[in-house]
Coordinates of N, CA and C in Angstrom, one line a residue:
X1 N 164.3 79.1 196.2 CA 163.6 80.3 194.2 C 165.0 79.8 193.6
X2 N 166.4 79.3 194.2 CA 167.2 79.1 192.9 C 166.8 78.5 192.1
X3 N 166.5 77.0 192.8 CA 165.5 75.6 192.0 C 164.8 76.5 191.0
X4 N 163.9 77.1 191.1 CA 162.8 77.6 190.1 C 163.3 78.4 188.7
X5 N 164.6 79.0 189.7 CA 165.4 79.6 188.7 C 166.0 78.9 187.5
X6 N 166.5 77.7 187.9 CA 167.3 76.9 187.2 C 166.3 76.2 186.6
X7 N 164.9 75.9 187.1 CA 164.0 75.2 186.2 C 163.7 75.5 185.4
X8 N 163.2 77.3 185.0 CA 163.0 77.6 184.0 C 164.0 77.8 183.0
X9 N 165.2 78.2 183.3 CA 166.8 78.2 182.5 C 166.7 76.7 181.6
X10 N 166.5 75.8 182.2 CA 166.9 73.9 181.5 C 165.8 74.3 180.6
X11 N 164.0 74.9 180.8 CA 163.4 74.4 179.8 C 163.3 75.1 178.8
X12 N 163.9 76.9 179.1 CA 164.3 78.0 178.0 C 165.1 77.2 177.0
X13 N 166.3 76.5 178.1 CA 167.3 75.9 176.9 C 167.0 75.1 175.7
X14 N 165.9 74.4 176.6 CA 165.7 72.8 175.9 C 164.8 73.0 174.9
X15 N 164.3 74.1 175.3 CA 162.4 74.4 173.8 C 163.8 75.5 173.1
X16 N 164.9 75.9 172.9 CA 165.4 76.6 172.0 C 166.8 74.6 170.7
X17 N 167.4 74.3 172.3 CA 167.4 72.7 171.6 C 166.5 72.2 170.7
X18 N 165.5 72.5 171.1 CA 164.6 71.3 170.3 C 164.4 72.1 168.5
X19 N 163.8 73.7 169.2 CA 163.7 74.0 167.8 C 165.2 74.0 166.8
X20 N 166.6 74.3 166.8 CA 167.6 74.0 166.4 C 167.8 72.6 165.7
X21 N 167.1 71.4 166.4 CA 167.3 70.4 165.6 C 166.3 70.2 164.8
X22 N 165.5 70.5 164.7 CA 164.5 70.5 163.6 C 164.9 71.4 162.5
X23 N 165.6 72.6 162.9 CA 166.2 73.2 161.6 C 168.0 73.0 161.1
X24 N 168.1 71.6 162.1 CA 170.5 71.4 161.9 C 170.0 70.3 162.5
X25 N 169.9 69.3 160.6 CA 170.3 67.7 161.3 C 171.6 67.6 162.1
X26 N 172.6 68.2 161.8 CA 173.7 67.6 162.6 C 173.5 68.2 164.2
X27 N 173.0 69.3 164.3 CA 172.9 69.7 165.9 C 172.4 68.3 166.3
X28 N 171.1 68.2 165.7 CA 170.1 67.0 166.0 C 170.3 65.6 165.8
X29 N 171.7 65.4 165.7 CA 172.5 64.0 166.0 C 173.4 64.3 167.4
X30 N 173.6 65.6 167.1 CA 174.6 65.8 168.5 C 173.9 65.3 170.0
X31 N 172.8 66.3 170.0 CA 172.1 66.7 170.9 C 171.1 64.9 170.9
X32 N 170.9 64.3 170.2 CA 170.5 63.0 170.6 C 171.7 62.1 171.5
X33 N 173.3 62.4 170.6 CA 173.7 61.3 170.7 C 174.8 61.9 172.3
X34 N 174.5 62.9 172.7 CA 175.1 63.7 173.9 C 174.4 64.9 174.8
X35 N 172.9 64.6 175.7 CA 172.5 65.8 175.8 C 173.1 66.2 176.7
X36 N 173.6 65.8 177.5 CA 174.0 66.1 178.7 C 175.4 67.2 178.2
X37 N 176.2 66.7 177.2 CA 176.9 67.8 177.2 C 176.4 69.6 176.2
X38 N 175.3 68.6 175.4 CA 174.6 69.9 174.8 C 174.4 71.0 176.0
X39 N 173.6 70.5 177.0 CA 173.0 71.2 178.0 C 174.2 72.0 179.0
X40 N 175.1 71.1 179.6 CA 176.7 71.9 179.5 C 176.9 72.7 178.5
X41 N 177.1 72.9 177.4 CA 177.5 73.9 176.5 C 176.5 75.3 176.6
X42 N 175.1 75.2 176.9 CA 174.7 76.1 177.4 C 175.1 76.9 179.2
X43 N 175.9 75.8 179.7 CA 175.4 76.6 181.0 C 174.3 76.0 182.3
X44 N 173.9 75.0 181.5 CA 173.2 74.7 182.0 C 173.4 72.7 183.0
X45 N 173.4 73.1 184.5 CA 174.3 72.1 185.3 C 172.6 71.9 185.7
X46 N 173.1 69.8 185.8 CA 171.8 68.8 185.8 C 172.0 68.4 187.6
X47 N 171.1 68.3 188.2 CA 171.5 67.4 189.5 C 172.2 66.3 189.6
X48 N 173.6 66.4 190.0 CA 174.3 64.7 190.7 C 173.1 63.3 190.1
X49 N 173.6 62.8 189.5 CA 172.7 61.7 189.5 C 171.3 61.7 188.1
X50 N 171.8 62.3 187.5 CA 170.6 63.2 186.8 C 170.9 62.9 185.0
X51 N 170.8 62.1 184.4 CA 171.2 61.5 182.9 C 170.0 61.7 182.5
X52 N 169.8 62.4 181.1 CA 169.4 62.4 179.9 C 169.6 61.9 178.5
X53 N 168.3 61.5 177.9 CA 168.6 60.5 176.8 C 167.4 61.5 175.9
X54 N 167.8 61.7 174.6 CA 166.9 62.3 173.4 C 166.6 61.2 172.4
X55 N 164.7 60.9 172.1 CA 164.4 60.1 172.0 C 163.4 60.6 170.8
X56 N 164.2 60.4 169.2 CA 163.1 61.1 168.8 C 162.2 60.3 168.3
X57 N 161.7 59.3 168.7 CA 160.6 58.7 168.7 C 159.2 59.2 169.9
X58 N 159.9 59.0 171.1 CA 158.6 59.7 172.1 C 157.8 60.8 172.0
X59 N 157.1 60.4 172.6 CA 155.9 62.2 172.5 C 156.0 62.0 173.7
X60 N 155.1 63.5 174.0 CA 155.1 63.3 175.4 C 155.6 65.0 175.9
X61 N 155.5 65.4 177.4 CA 156.2 66.3 178.4 C 157.1 65.9 179.0
X62 N 158.2 66.2 178.9 CA 159.6 65.8 179.6 C 158.6 66.8 181.4
X63 N 159.0 66.5 182.8 CA 158.7 67.1 183.7 C 159.9 68.1 184.1
X64 N 160.5 68.8 184.2 CA 161.1 69.6 184.2 C 161.4 69.6 185.9
X65 N 160.1 69.7 186.2 CA 160.7 69.8 188.3 C 160.8 68.7 188.7
X66 N 160.5 67.5 187.8 CA 161.1 66.3 188.3 C 162.8 66.0 188.7
X67 N 163.1 66.9 187.4 CA 164.6 66.5 187.2 C 165.4 67.2 188.4
X68 N 164.9 68.4 188.4 CA 165.4 69.6 189.8 C 165.3 69.1 191.4
X69 N 164.1 68.1 191.3 CA 163.9 67.3 192.4 C 164.7 66.4 193.0
X70 N 165.9 65.7 192.0 CA 166.4 65.1 192.5 C 167.8 65.9 192.7
X71 N 168.3 66.9 193.3 CA 168.9 68.0 193.6 C 170.0 67.1 195.2
X72 N 168.5 66.8 195.6 CA 168.6 66.1 197.2 C 169.1 64.5 197.1
X73 N 169.0 64.1 196.1 CA 169.0 62.3 196.2 C 170.0 62.2 195.6
X74 N 170.2 60.6 196.5 CA 171.5 60.0 196.1 C 171.1 59.3 194.5
X75 N 169.9 58.9 194.1 CA 169.7 58.0 193.6 C 170.1 58.3 192.1
X76 N 170.3 57.2 191.0 CA 170.3 57.2 189.7 C 169.5 57.4 188.7
X77 N 168.7 58.2 188.0 CA 167.9 58.6 187.4 C 167.9 58.8 186.2
X78 N 167.5 58.7 184.7 CA 167.6 58.8 183.2 C 166.4 59.6 183.1
X79 N 165.9 60.6 182.2 CA 165.2 60.6 181.8 C 164.9 61.1 180.3
X80 N 164.3 61.0 179.9 CA 164.0 61.2 178.0 C 163.8 62.1 177.7
X81 N 163.9 62.7 176.8 CA 163.5 63.7 176.6 C 163.3 64.0 175.1
X82 N 161.3 63.7 174.9 CA 161.0 63.5 173.3 C 161.3 64.4 172.6
X83 N 161.9 64.0 171.8 CA 161.6 65.3 169.9 C 161.2 64.7 168.9
X84 N 160.3 64.7 169.2 CA 158.9 65.0 167.7 C 159.5 65.4 166.9
X85 N 159.0 65.4 165.5 CA 159.2 65.9 164.2 C 158.1 67.8 164.6
X86 N 159.2 68.5 164.0 CA 158.8 69.7 164.0 C 156.8 70.3 163.6
X87 N 156.5 70.1 164.0 CA 154.9 70.2 163.8 C 154.3 71.1 162.7
X88 N 154.0 70.9 161.7 CA 152.9 71.5 160.3 C 152.9 73.0 160.7
X89 N 152.2 73.1 161.8 CA 152.2 74.7 161.4 C 152.5 75.5 162.3
X90 N 153.8 75.1 162.7 CA 155.1 76.3 163.2 C 155.8 76.5 161.7
X91 N 155.9 78.0 162.0 CA 156.3 78.4 160.3 C 157.8 78.8 160.8
X92 N 158.8 79.0 159.4 CA 160.3 78.9 160.3 C 160.5 80.3 160.9
X93 N 159.4 81.5 160.2 CA 159.6 82.7 161.3 C 159.0 82.4 163.0
X94 N 158.4 81.6 163.1 CA 158.7 81.3 164.4 C 159.1 80.7 165.3
X95 N 160.1 80.1 164.7 CA 161.8 79.6 165.1 C 162.4 80.5 165.7
X96 N 162.6 81.4 164.6 CA 163.9 82.8 164.7 C 163.5 83.4 165.4
X97 N 162.2 83.8 166.1 CA 161.5 84.4 167.4 C 162.3 84.0 168.4
X98 N 162.9 82.7 168.6 CA 163.8 82.4 169.8 C 165.2 82.9 169.9
X99 N 165.9 83.3 168.6 CA 166.7 84.2 168.8 C 168.1 83.2 169.1
X100 N 169.1 83.1 169.7 CA 170.1 82.3 170.6 C 170.4 82.8 171.3
X101 N 170.6 81.2 172.0 CA 171.1 81.5 173.7 C 172.3 80.9 173.6
X102 N 173.2 81.6 174.3 CA 174.7 81.0 174.1 C 175.5 80.2 173.2
X103 N 175.2 80.7 171.4 CA 175.9 79.9 170.7 C 175.0 79.3 170.5
X104 N 173.3 79.1 170.3 CA 172.7 78.2 169.8 C 172.1 79.6 169.2
X105 N 172.0 79.6 167.9 CA 171.3 80.3 166.9 C 170.6 79.1 166.1
X106 N 168.6 79.8 166.1 CA 168.1 79.5 164.9 C 168.1 80.2 163.7
X107 N 168.1 79.7 162.5 CA 168.5 80.3 161.4 C 167.1 80.8 160.8
X108 N 166.8 82.0 160.2 CA 166.0 82.1 159.3 C 165.3 81.2 158.5
X109 N 164.7 80.6 157.7 CA 164.5 80.3 156.5 C 165.2 78.0 156.9
X110 N 165.6 78.0 157.8 CA 166.5 76.6 158.0 C 165.8 75.7 158.1
X111 N 164.5 75.9 158.2 CA 163.9 74.9 158.0 C 162.9 74.0 156.5

């Protein structure tokens, strides 16, 4: 049960960080440069041996459950977070719905 909650929290924080990166170029660069520290700032603890990288040119979905399946493994694994450009059909108002998460605030009309 705890593992499922951690996956949900990771997914929630990830979606907010992606939205923030669409609005804030400085945040986006920090997220690309050191995603682990950005997650740590939000209180998300990754399983030992899991490394993250952010790729703005990658497409697809990150399989969050795979990250947390590593909790009992001793392997070193790097997962790529795809960070595509903001979709044209998402309005600035849609991004503000996310509100804030421990210091990450999506600013209205920021994009």
